[in-house]
PDB file of C-alpha atoms in Angstrom:
ATOM      1  CA  MET A   1     138.532 -95.837   7.450  1.00 41.00           C
ATOM      2  CA  ILE A   2     135.378 -94.523   8.225  1.00 44.00           C
ATOM      3  CA  ALA A   3     135.431 -93.527  12.036  1.00 47.00           C
ATOM      4  CA  THR A   4     131.907 -94.695  12.770  1.00 52.00           C
ATOM      5  CA  ALA A   5     131.789 -97.990  10.868  1.00 52.00           C
ATOM      6  CA  HIS A   6     134.437 -99.317  13.182  1.00 59.00           C
ATOM      7  CA  THR A   7     132.905 -98.456  16.555  1.00 78.00           C
ATOM      8  CA  THR A   8     130.690-101.348  17.090  1.00 84.00           C
ATOM      9  CA  ALA A   9     133.271-103.959  15.828  1.00 84.00           C
ATOM     10  CA  ASP A  10     135.928-102.292  18.116  1.00 85.00           C
ATOM     11  CA  VAL A  11     133.696-102.323  21.048  1.00 88.00           C
ATOM     12  CA  LEU A  12     132.922-105.906  20.495  1.00 90.00           C
ATOM     13  CA  VAL A  13     136.346-106.951  20.360  1.00 90.00           C
ATOM     14  CA  PHE A  14     137.192-104.881  23.318  1.00 91.00           C
ATOM     15  CA  VAL A  15     134.458-106.474  25.259  1.00 92.00           C
ATOM     16  CA  VAL A  16     135.416-110.093  24.334  1.00 93.00           C
ATOM     17  CA  ALA A  17     138.982-109.527  25.071  1.00 92.00           C
ATOM     18  CA  SER A  18     138.307-107.927  28.245  1.00 93.00           C
ATOM     19  CA  LEU A  19     135.988-110.831  29.309  1.00 93.00           C
ATOM     20  CA  LEU A  20     138.567-113.232  28.295  1.00 92.00           C
ATOM     21  CA  MET A  21     141.347-111.701  30.482  1.00 93.00           C
ATOM     22  CA  LEU A  22     139.107-110.926  33.561  1.00 93.00           C
ATOM     23  CA  ILE A  23     137.348-114.414  33.613  1.00 94.00           C
ATOM     24  CA  GLY A  24     140.845-115.963  33.187  1.00 94.00           C
ATOM     25  CA  ALA A  25     142.344-114.011  35.809  1.00 93.00           C
ATOM     26  CA  VAL A  26     139.559-114.831  38.293  1.00 93.00           C
ATOM     27  CA  GLY A  27     139.780-118.440  37.215  1.00 93.00           C
ATOM     28  CA  VAL A  28     143.638-118.352  38.291  1.00 92.00           C
ATOM     29  CA  ILE A  29     142.817-117.060  41.751  1.00 90.00           C
ATOM     30  CA  THR A  30     139.740-119.099  42.521  1.00 90.00           C
ATOM     31  CA  LEU A  31     140.169-122.628  41.098  1.00 89.00           C
ATOM     32  CA  ARG A  32     141.518-125.150  43.351  1.00 86.00           C
ATOM     33  CA  ASN A  33     143.427-127.507  40.894  1.00 87.00           C
ATOM     34  CA  PRO A  34     146.980-126.063  39.750  1.00 89.00           C
ATOM     35  CA  VAL A  35     146.173-127.586  36.274  1.00 90.00           C
ATOM     36  CA  HIS A  36     142.947-125.581  35.984  1.00 91.00           C
ATOM     37  CA  CYS A  37     144.664-122.423  37.203  1.00 92.00           C
ATOM     38  CA  ALA A  38     147.262-122.963  34.388  1.00 92.00           C
ATOM     39  CA  LEU A  39     144.458-123.289  31.630  1.00 93.00           C
ATOM     40  CA  SER A  40     142.630-120.111  32.928  1.00 94.00           C
ATOM     41  CA  LEU A  41     146.015-118.314  32.516  1.00 93.00           C
ATOM     42  CA  ILE A  42     146.176-119.432  28.963  1.00 94.00           C
ATOM     43  CA  MET A  43     142.610-117.895  28.429  1.00 94.00           C
ATOM     44  CA  THR A  44     143.997-114.607  30.048  1.00 94.00           C
ATOM     45  CA  PHE A  45     146.853-114.451  27.664  1.00 94.00           C
ATOM     46  CA  PHE A  46     144.614-114.984  24.587  1.00 94.00           C
ATOM     47  CA  GLY A  47     142.423-111.926  25.901  1.00 94.00           C
ATOM     48  CA  ILE A  48     145.813-109.874  26.026  1.00 94.00           C
ATOM     49  CA  ALA A  49     146.911-111.056  22.678  1.00 94.00           C
ATOM     50  CA  ILE A  50     143.479-109.904  21.297  1.00 93.00           C
ATOM     51  CA  ALA A  51     143.923-106.677  22.911  1.00 92.00           C
ATOM     52  CA  PHE A  52     147.450-106.147  21.480  1.00 92.00           C
ATOM     53  CA  VAL A  53     146.108-106.896  17.899  1.00 91.00           C
ATOM     54  CA  GLU A  54     143.510-104.283  18.539  1.00 89.00           C
ATOM     55  CA  LEU A  55     146.290-101.819  19.559  1.00 88.00           C
ATOM     56  CA  ASN A  56     148.444-102.701  16.587  1.00 86.00           C
ATOM     57  CA  ALA A  57     151.085-104.565  18.289  1.00 88.00           C
ATOM     58  CA  HIS A  58     150.894-107.608  16.126  1.00 89.00           C
ATOM     59  CA  PHE A  59     154.343-108.857  16.915  1.00 90.00           C
ATOM     60  CA  LEU A  60     153.742-108.621  20.631  1.00 91.00           C
ATOM     61  CA  ALA A  61     150.380-110.620  20.028  1.00 92.00           C
ATOM     62  CA  ALA A  62     152.204-113.261  18.445  1.00 92.00           C
ATOM     63  CA  VAL A  63     154.938-113.326  21.065  1.00 91.00           C
ATOM     64  CA  GLU A  64     152.306-113.329  23.800  1.00 90.00           C
ATOM     65  CA  ILE A  65     150.733-116.409  22.347  1.00 93.00           C
ATOM     66  CA  ILE A  66     154.239-118.101  21.538  1.00 92.00           C
ATOM     67  CA  VAL A  67     156.095-117.182  24.663  1.00 90.00           C
ATOM     68  CA  TYR A  68     153.326-117.259  27.397  1.00 89.00           C
ATOM     69  CA  ALA A  69     150.737-119.535  26.247  1.00 89.00           C
ATOM     70  CA  GLY A  70     153.164-121.795  24.609  1.00 88.00           C
ATOM     71  CA  ALA A  71     156.492-121.887  26.644  1.00 89.00           C
ATOM     72  CA  ILE A  72     155.701-120.451  30.270  1.00 91.00           C
ATOM     73  CA  VAL A  73     152.382-122.130  30.802  1.00 92.00           C
ATOM     74  CA  VAL A  74     153.755-125.229  29.439  1.00 92.00           C
ATOM     75  CA  LEU A  75     156.703-124.879  31.846  1.00 90.00           C
ATOM     76  CA  PHE A  76     154.191-124.419  34.693  1.00 91.00           C
ATOM     77  CA  LEU A  77     152.198-127.507  33.567  1.00 91.00           C
ATOM     78  CA  PHE A  78     155.288-129.494  33.475  1.00 90.00           C
ATOM     79  CA  VAL A  79     156.319-128.609  36.769  1.00 89.00           C
ATOM     80  CA  ILE A  80     153.006-129.367  38.079  1.00 89.00           C
ATOM     81  CA  MET A  81     153.036-132.676  36.513  1.00 88.00           C
ATOM     82  CA  PHE A  82     156.650-133.554  37.235  1.00 85.00           C
ATOM     83  CA  LEU A  83     155.922-132.694  41.258  1.00 84.00           C
ATOM     84  CA  GLY A  84     152.533-134.336  41.125  1.00 79.00           C
ATOM     85  CA  VAL A  85     151.003-131.377  42.921  1.00 68.00           C
ATOM     86  CA  ASP A  86     147.862-131.483  40.816  1.00 61.00           C
ATOM     87  CA  ARG A  87     145.709-132.249  43.652  1.00 65.00           C
ATOM     88  CA  HIS A  88     143.244-129.803  45.246  1.00 61.00           C
ATOM     89  CA  GLU A  89     144.675-126.908  47.419  1.00 60.00           C
ATOM     90  CA  ASP A  90     142.790-126.073  50.297  1.00 60.00           C
ATOM     91  CA  VAL A  91     141.606-122.489  49.465  1.00 58.00           C
ATOM     92  CA  GLY A  92     139.358-122.126  52.677  1.00 59.00           C
ATOM     93  CA  VAL A  93     142.218-122.587  55.144  1.00 63.00           C
ATOM     94  CA  GLU A  94     143.338-119.295  56.459  1.00 64.00           C
ATOM     95  CA  PRO A  95     146.508-119.525  58.742  1.00 69.00           C
ATOM     96  CA  LEU A  96     146.689-115.807  58.969  1.00 72.00           C
ATOM     97  CA  VAL A  97     143.552-114.448  60.565  1.00 75.00           C
ATOM     98  CA  GLY A  98     141.933-111.570  58.298  1.00 79.00           C
ATOM     99  CA  GLN A  99     144.336-112.039  55.554  1.00 82.00           C
ATOM    100  CA  LYS A 100     141.765-112.115  52.785  1.00 85.00           C
ATOM    101  CA  PRO A 101     139.654-109.241  53.847  1.00 88.00           C
ATOM    102  CA  LEU A 102     142.863-107.146  54.287  1.00 89.00           C
ATOM    103  CA  ALA A 103     144.242-108.189  50.962  1.00 89.00           C
ATOM    104  CA  LEU A 104     140.720-107.334  49.327  1.00 91.00           C
ATOM    105  CA  ALA A 105     140.623-103.896  51.020  1.00 92.00           C
ATOM    106  CA  SER A 106     144.300-103.330  49.945  1.00 92.00           C
ATOM    107  CA  VAL A 107     143.744-104.427  46.372  1.00 91.00           C
ATOM    108  CA  SER A 108     140.401-102.348  46.106  1.00 92.00           C
ATOM    109  CA  ILE A 109     142.196 -99.153  47.341  1.00 93.00           C
ATOM    110  CA  THR A 110     145.024 -99.558  44.897  1.00 90.00           C
ATOM    111  CA  VAL A 111     142.616-100.173  41.797  1.00 90.00           C
ATOM    112  CA  VAL A 112     140.349 -97.573  42.797  1.00 91.00           C
ATOM    113  CA  GLY A 113     143.296 -95.172  43.236  1.00 90.00           C
ATOM    114  CA  LEU A 114     144.530 -96.144  39.854  1.00 87.00           C
ATOM    115  CA  ILE A 115     141.286 -95.534  38.294  1.00 87.00           C
ATOM    116  CA  VAL A 116     140.950 -92.095  40.060  1.00 87.00           C
ATOM    117  CA  MET A 117     144.373 -91.216  39.149  1.00 84.00           C
ATOM    118  CA  LEU A 118     143.487 -92.192  35.263  1.00 81.00           C
ATOM    119  CA  ALA A 119     140.331 -89.916  35.495  1.00 80.00           C
ATOM    120  CA  HIS A 120     142.328 -86.835  36.700  1.00 79.00           C
ATOM    121  CA  SER A 121     145.659 -87.248  34.805  1.00 73.00           C
ATOM    122  CA  ASN A 122     146.100 -85.893  31.281  1.00 67.00           C
ATOM    123  CA  TRP A 123     147.946 -89.172  30.493  1.00 61.00           C
ATOM    124  CA  VAL A 124     144.849 -90.504  28.556  1.00 54.00           C
ATOM    125  CA  SER A 125     144.413 -87.544  26.344  1.00 55.00           C
ATOM    126  CA  GLY A 126     148.130 -87.882  25.453  1.00 51.00           C
ATOM    127  CA  ALA A 127     148.627 -84.194  25.891  1.00 51.00           C
ATOM    128  CA  THR A 128     152.238 -84.686  27.202  1.00 50.00           C
ATOM    129  CA  ALA A 129     155.690 -83.976  25.839  1.00 46.00           C
ATOM    130  CA  ALA A 130     156.364 -87.581  25.513  1.00 48.00           C
ATOM    131  CA  ALA A 131     153.938 -87.896  22.628  1.00 47.00           C
ATOM    132  CA  THR A 132     156.859 -86.717  20.509  1.00 49.00           C
ATOM    133  CA  ALA A 133     159.820 -87.912  22.206  1.00 50.00           C
ATOM    134  CA  GLY A 134     160.291 -91.457  20.568  1.00 54.00           C
ATOM    135  CA  VAL A 135     160.031 -93.325  17.278  1.00 56.00           C
ATOM    136  CA  PRO A 136     156.480 -92.906  16.042  1.00 56.00           C
ATOM    137  CA  VAL A 137     154.217 -95.913  15.712  1.00 55.00           C
ATOM    138  CA  LYS A 138     152.906 -96.746  12.300  1.00 54.00           C
ATOM    139  CA  GLY A 139     149.158 -97.831  12.418  1.00 53.00           C
ATOM    140  CA  GLY A 140     147.548-100.279   9.889  1.00 53.00           C
ATOM    141  CA  ASN A 141     149.455-103.344   8.761  1.00 56.00           C
ATOM    142  CA  GLY A 142     151.558-103.872  11.881  1.00 62.00           C
ATOM    143  CA  ASN A 143     154.682-102.295  13.067  1.00 78.00           C
ATOM    144  CA  VAL A 144     157.013-105.204  13.152  1.00 84.00           C
ATOM    145  CA  LYS A 145     159.970-103.325  11.249  1.00 85.00           C
ATOM    146  CA  GLU A 146     159.747-100.347  13.511  1.00 85.00           C
ATOM    147  CA  LEU A 147     159.834-102.351  16.671  1.00 87.00           C
ATOM    148  CA  GLY A 148     162.898-104.262  15.321  1.00 87.00           C
ATOM    149  CA  SER A 149     164.800-101.202  14.111  1.00 87.00           C
ATOM    150  CA  ALA A 150     164.043 -99.513  17.761  1.00 87.00           C
ATOM    151  CA  ILE A 151     165.169-102.742  19.583  1.00 88.00           C
ATOM    152  CA  PHE A 152     168.338-102.877  17.526  1.00 90.00           C
ATOM    153  CA  THR A 153     169.286 -99.342  17.691  1.00 90.00           C
ATOM    154  CA  THR A 154     167.798 -97.297  20.376  1.00 88.00           C
ATOM    155  CA  TYR A 155     167.604-100.388  22.928  1.00 90.00           C
ATOM    156  CA  LEU A 156     170.507-102.244  21.510  1.00 92.00           C
ATOM    157  CA  TYR A 157     172.396-102.438  24.912  1.00 93.00           C
ATOM    158  CA  ALA A 158     169.434-103.467  26.840  1.00 91.00           C
ATOM    159  CA  PHE A 159     168.758-106.189  24.057  1.00 92.00           C
ATOM    160  CA  GLU A 160     172.292-107.466  24.560  1.00 93.00           C
ATOM    161  CA  ILE A 161     171.874-107.323  28.212  1.00 93.00           C
ATOM    162  CA  THR A 162     168.703-109.599  28.009  1.00 93.00           C
ATOM    163  CA  ALA A 163     170.808-112.158  26.132  1.00 92.00           C
ATOM    164  CA  ALA A 164     173.068-112.410  29.100  1.00 94.00           C
ATOM    165  CA  LEU A 165     170.019-112.575  31.407  1.00 93.00           C
ATOM    166  CA  LEU A 166     168.788-115.530  29.549  1.00 92.00           C
ATOM    167  CA  ILE A 167     171.987-117.367  29.790  1.00 94.00           C
ATOM    168  CA  ILE A 168     172.279-116.705  33.361  1.00 93.00           C
ATOM    169  CA  ALA A 169     168.547-117.894  34.066  1.00 92.00           C
ATOM    170  CA  VAL A 170     169.342-121.047  32.229  1.00 91.00           C
ATOM    171  CA  VAL A 171     172.567-121.697  33.974  1.00 92.00           C
ATOM    172  CA  GLY A 172     170.727-120.909  37.356  1.00 90.00           C
ATOM    173  CA  ALA A 173     167.958-123.281  36.584  1.00 88.00           C
ATOM    174  CA  VAL A 174     170.073-126.124  35.713  1.00 87.00           C
ATOM    175  CA  LEU A 175     172.268-125.523  38.795  1.00 87.00           C
ATOM    176  CA  LEU A 176     169.190-125.379  40.909  1.00 84.00           C
ATOM    177  CA  ALA A 177     167.814-128.739  39.530  1.00 77.00           C
ATOM    178  CA  ARG A 178     171.092-130.372  39.558  1.00 75.00           C
ATOM    179  CA  LYS A 179     172.866-129.412  42.718  1.00 56.00           C
ATOM    180  CA  ASP A 180     169.746-130.911  44.861  1.00 51.00           C
ATOM    181  CA  ARG A 181     169.977-134.279  42.776  1.00 53.00           C
ATOM    182  CA  ILE A 182     173.559-134.673  43.878  1.00 55.00           C
ATOM    183  CA  VAL A 183     172.540-134.228  47.403  1.00 56.00           C
ATOM    184  CA  GLU A 184     169.687-136.509  47.008  1.00 56.00           C
ATOM    185  CA  THR A 185     171.898-139.237  45.539  1.00 59.00           C
ATOM    186  CA  GLU A 186     174.512-138.978  48.342  1.00 59.00           C
ATOM    187  CA  GLU A 187     171.724-139.506  50.990  1.00 58.00           C
ATOM    188  CA  GLU A 188     170.530-142.504  49.206  1.00 58.00           C
ATOM    189  CA  VAL A 189     174.011-143.802  49.091  1.00 55.00           C
ATOM    190  CA  ARG A 190     174.302-143.268  52.809  1.00 51.00           C
TER     191      ARG A 190
ATOM    192  CA  MET B   1     136.471 -93.891  16.448  1.00 50.00           C
ATOM    193  CA  THR B   2     138.372 -96.571  18.232  1.00 72.00           C
ATOM    194  CA  ILE B   3     138.302 -97.617  21.746  1.00 76.00           C
ATOM    195  CA  PRO B   4     139.262 -95.050  24.331  1.00 80.00           C
ATOM    196  CA  THR B   5     142.628 -95.433  26.052  1.00 81.00           C
ATOM    197  CA  SER B   6     141.109 -95.410  29.436  1.00 83.00           C
ATOM    198  CA  TRP B   7     138.984 -98.425  28.778  1.00 86.00           C
ATOM    199  CA  TYR B   8     141.958-100.583  28.447  1.00 90.00           C
ATOM    200  CA  LEU B   9     143.744 -98.838  31.181  1.00 89.00           C
ATOM    201  CA  VAL B  10     140.868 -99.756  33.598  1.00 90.00           C
ATOM    202  CA  VAL B  11     140.956-103.280  32.398  1.00 92.00           C
ATOM    203  CA  ALA B  12     144.721-103.472  32.937  1.00 93.00           C
ATOM    204  CA  ALA B  13     144.266-101.946  36.706  1.00 92.00           C
ATOM    205  CA  MET B  14     141.610-104.552  37.215  1.00 92.00           C
ATOM    206  CA  LEU B  15     143.766-107.431  36.025  1.00 94.00           C
ATOM    207  CA  PHE B  16     146.678-106.071  38.147  1.00 94.00           C
ATOM    208  CA  GLY B  17     144.326-106.040  41.208  1.00 94.00           C
ATOM    209  CA  ILE B  18     143.227-109.717  40.386  1.00 93.00           C
ATOM    210  CA  GLY B  19     146.799-110.668  40.232  1.00 93.00           C
ATOM    211  CA  ALA B  20     147.756-108.943  43.375  1.00 93.00           C
ATOM    212  CA  TYR B  21     144.955-110.296  45.250  1.00 93.00           C
ATOM    213  CA  GLY B  22     146.014-113.885  44.069  1.00 92.00           C
ATOM    214  CA  VAL B  23     149.668-113.320  45.363  1.00 92.00           C
ATOM    215  CA  LEU B  24     148.357-112.021  48.684  1.00 90.00           C
ATOM    216  CA  THR B  25     145.854-114.717  49.415  1.00 89.00           C
ATOM    217  CA  ARG B  26     146.902-118.148  47.672  1.00 85.00           C
ATOM    218  CA  ARG B  27     149.339-120.296  49.423  1.00 83.00           C
ATOM    219  CA  SER B  28     150.896-122.416  46.575  1.00 86.00           C
ATOM    220  CA  ALA B  29     154.048-121.037  45.296  1.00 87.00           C
ATOM    221  CA  LEU B  30     152.982-122.089  41.766  1.00 89.00           C
ATOM    222  CA  ILE B  31     149.835-120.310  41.774  1.00 90.00           C
ATOM    223  CA  MET B  32     151.661-117.326  43.305  1.00 91.00           C
ATOM    224  CA  PHE B  33     153.971-117.193  40.168  1.00 91.00           C
ATOM    225  CA  MET B  34     151.113-117.321  37.875  1.00 92.00           C
ATOM    226  CA  CYS B  35     149.395-114.441  39.849  1.00 94.00           C
ATOM    227  CA  ILE B  36     152.877-112.731  39.231  1.00 94.00           C
ATOM    228  CA  GLU B  37     152.473-113.300  35.441  1.00 93.00           C
ATOM    229  CA  LEU B  38     148.937-111.781  35.652  1.00 93.00           C
ATOM    230  CA  MET B  39     150.362-108.667  37.022  1.00 94.00           C
ATOM    231  CA  LEU B  40     153.310-108.623  34.662  1.00 94.00           C
ATOM    232  CA  ASN B  41     150.555-108.910  31.690  1.00 94.00           C
ATOM    233  CA  ALA B  42     148.521-106.076  33.149  1.00 94.00           C
ATOM    234  CA  VAL B  43     151.487-104.028  32.910  1.00 94.00           C
ATOM    235  CA  ASN B  44     152.205-104.983  29.506  1.00 94.00           C
ATOM    236  CA  LEU B  45     149.071-103.990  28.318  1.00 94.00           C
ATOM    237  CA  THR B  46     149.244-100.721  29.937  1.00 92.00           C
ATOM    238  CA  PHE B  47     152.538-100.227  27.995  1.00 93.00           C
ATOM    239  CA  VAL B  48     151.066-101.243  24.572  1.00 92.00           C
ATOM    240  CA  THR B  49     148.016 -99.081  25.310  1.00 90.00           C
ATOM    241  CA  PHE B  50     150.278 -96.046  25.924  1.00 88.00           C
ATOM    242  CA  ALA B  51     152.528 -96.808  22.838  1.00 88.00           C
ATOM    243  CA  HIS B  52     149.223 -96.890  20.875  1.00 86.00           C
ATOM    244  CA  SER B  53     147.859 -93.671  22.398  1.00 84.00           C
ATOM    245  CA  LEU B  54     151.113 -91.536  22.523  1.00 82.00           C
ATOM    246  CA  LYS B  55     152.317 -93.040  19.192  1.00 81.00           C
ATOM    247  CA  ASP B  56     155.436 -93.995  20.414  1.00 82.00           C
ATOM    248  CA  ILE B  57     157.168 -97.598  19.636  1.00 86.00           C
ATOM    249  CA  GLY B  58     159.304 -97.512  23.088  1.00 87.00           C
ATOM    250  CA  GLY B  59     156.203 -98.751  25.013  1.00 88.00           C
ATOM    251  CA  GLN B  60     156.204-101.926  22.718  1.00 90.00           C
ATOM    252  CA  ALA B  61     160.033-102.365  23.014  1.00 91.00           C
ATOM    253  CA  ALA B  62     159.405-102.100  26.867  1.00 92.00           C
ATOM    254  CA  VAL B  63     156.896-105.077  26.682  1.00 93.00           C
ATOM    255  CA  PHE B  64     159.521-107.073  24.656  1.00 92.00           C
ATOM    256  CA  PHE B  65     162.085-106.693  27.582  1.00 93.00           C
ATOM    257  CA  VAL B  66     159.386-107.448  30.209  1.00 93.00           C
ATOM    258  CA  LEU B  67     158.576-110.868  28.122  1.00 92.00           C
ATOM    259  CA  VAL B  68     162.093-111.687  28.453  1.00 92.00           C
ATOM    260  CA  VAL B  69     162.471-110.995  32.045  1.00 92.00           C
ATOM    261  CA  ALA B  70     159.382-112.704  32.856  1.00 91.00           C
ATOM    262  CA  ALA B  71     160.812-115.908  30.988  1.00 91.00           C
ATOM    263  CA  ALA B  72     163.857-115.758  32.921  1.00 92.00           C
ATOM    264  CA  GLU B  73     162.023-115.300  35.976  1.00 92.00           C
ATOM    265  CA  VAL B  74     159.940-118.156  35.605  1.00 91.00           C
ATOM    266  CA  THR B  75     162.769-120.610  34.612  1.00 91.00           C
ATOM    267  CA  VAL B  76     164.596-119.699  37.738  1.00 91.00           C
ATOM    268  CA  GLY B  77     161.485-119.475  40.035  1.00 90.00           C
ATOM    269  CA  LEU B  78     160.266-122.826  39.054  1.00 89.00           C
ATOM    270  CA  GLY B  79     163.771-124.256  39.484  1.00 88.00           C
ATOM    271  CA  ILE B  80     163.503-122.959  43.142  1.00 87.00           C
ATOM    272  CA  VAL B  81     159.958-124.384  43.560  1.00 87.00           C
ATOM    273  CA  VAL B  82     161.175-127.911  42.305  1.00 86.00           C
ATOM    274  CA  ALA B  83     164.263-127.509  44.631  1.00 85.00           C
ATOM    275  CA  VAL B  84     162.072-126.659  47.591  1.00 84.00           C
ATOM    276  CA  PHE B  85     159.723-129.267  46.627  1.00 85.00           C
ATOM    277  CA  ARG B  86     162.279-132.018  46.894  1.00 83.00           C
ATOM    278  CA  ARG B  87     163.149-131.033  50.556  1.00 80.00           C
ATOM    279  CA  ARG B  88     159.724-130.039  51.931  1.00 77.00           C
ATOM    280  CA  ASN B  89     157.574-132.247  49.585  1.00 78.00           C
ATOM    281  CA  SER B  90     155.245-129.327  49.354  1.00 78.00           C
ATOM    282  CA  THR B  91     154.768-126.205  47.289  1.00 77.00           C
ATOM    283  CA  SER B  92     152.934-124.301  50.215  1.00 80.00           C
ATOM    284  CA  VAL B  93     154.729-121.044  51.006  1.00 79.00           C
ATOM    285  CA  ASP B  94     153.604-122.038  54.685  1.00 77.00           C
ATOM    286  CA  ALA B  95     156.086-124.890  54.767  1.00 74.00           C
ATOM    287  CA  LEU B  96     158.980-122.375  54.487  1.00 76.00           C
ATOM    288  CA  SER B  97     158.980-120.588  57.914  1.00 74.00           C
ATOM    289  CA  GLU B  98     162.240-121.360  59.332  1.00 74.00           C
ATOM    290  CA  LEU B  99     163.402-117.837  59.404  1.00 71.00           C
ATOM    291  CA  LYS B 100     160.294-116.992  61.485  1.00 70.00           C
ATOM    292  CA  GLY B 101     161.342-115.117  64.569  1.00 64.00           C
TER     293      GLY B 101
END
């Protein structure tokens, strides 16, 4: 790989991915219709997937599209349609006085603080001991194999616990949906 | 030369800020969940960026677990939203103020 030949393309990909992410994110917090918010969220996820490919995380890019854009947003859309709340929310109403300026101020302080911290730390240069601690990432044609072996060896217990977590989540969701239905039918019988 | 690590980190910080602003200002529980997803994804981007720059696969493994936890969280969270909607007929978090002192 010639170092300079890739710069323009890399910058272009970065700019496109960042614009997709940020425009999508602004859409999520400004659009009034929840369905449009969910579609903006998909746009953000596509931007993040592009950034993941650029950062040599091909498996995670695919999973980002399949799990986030495919499953989670569809679940959101399903709930929106199911509840029939796809009407416009009043964004202008402000029950708490000064909530938006305060939120904007605290968020700006956080983001500016993070950026200042980035500028003054040596994380970005990678000059830390952590650089040699873990399993190395191979560049180029993806690193699905390394990610798989890391998850099934170093992080095996965490991986097994996620299985339990998913089962608990599914049982919890079914219980939450089911319990209320029983209460409702009892009320209807009365 | 590839993109500097700090560019991605700045974008991730901005994405996190937008998500946090959404959680703080939007009233619908559904939109708040979407904003939480935004924040989780900002952190995922940070993890992958550091995995790339520090040459450590652990960052990508962390993103994998964040994905699983996010999926579980959305499942249970939306279940709660549906259960609340059946009682209150609204997804606004302002409708849930019984515990207010």
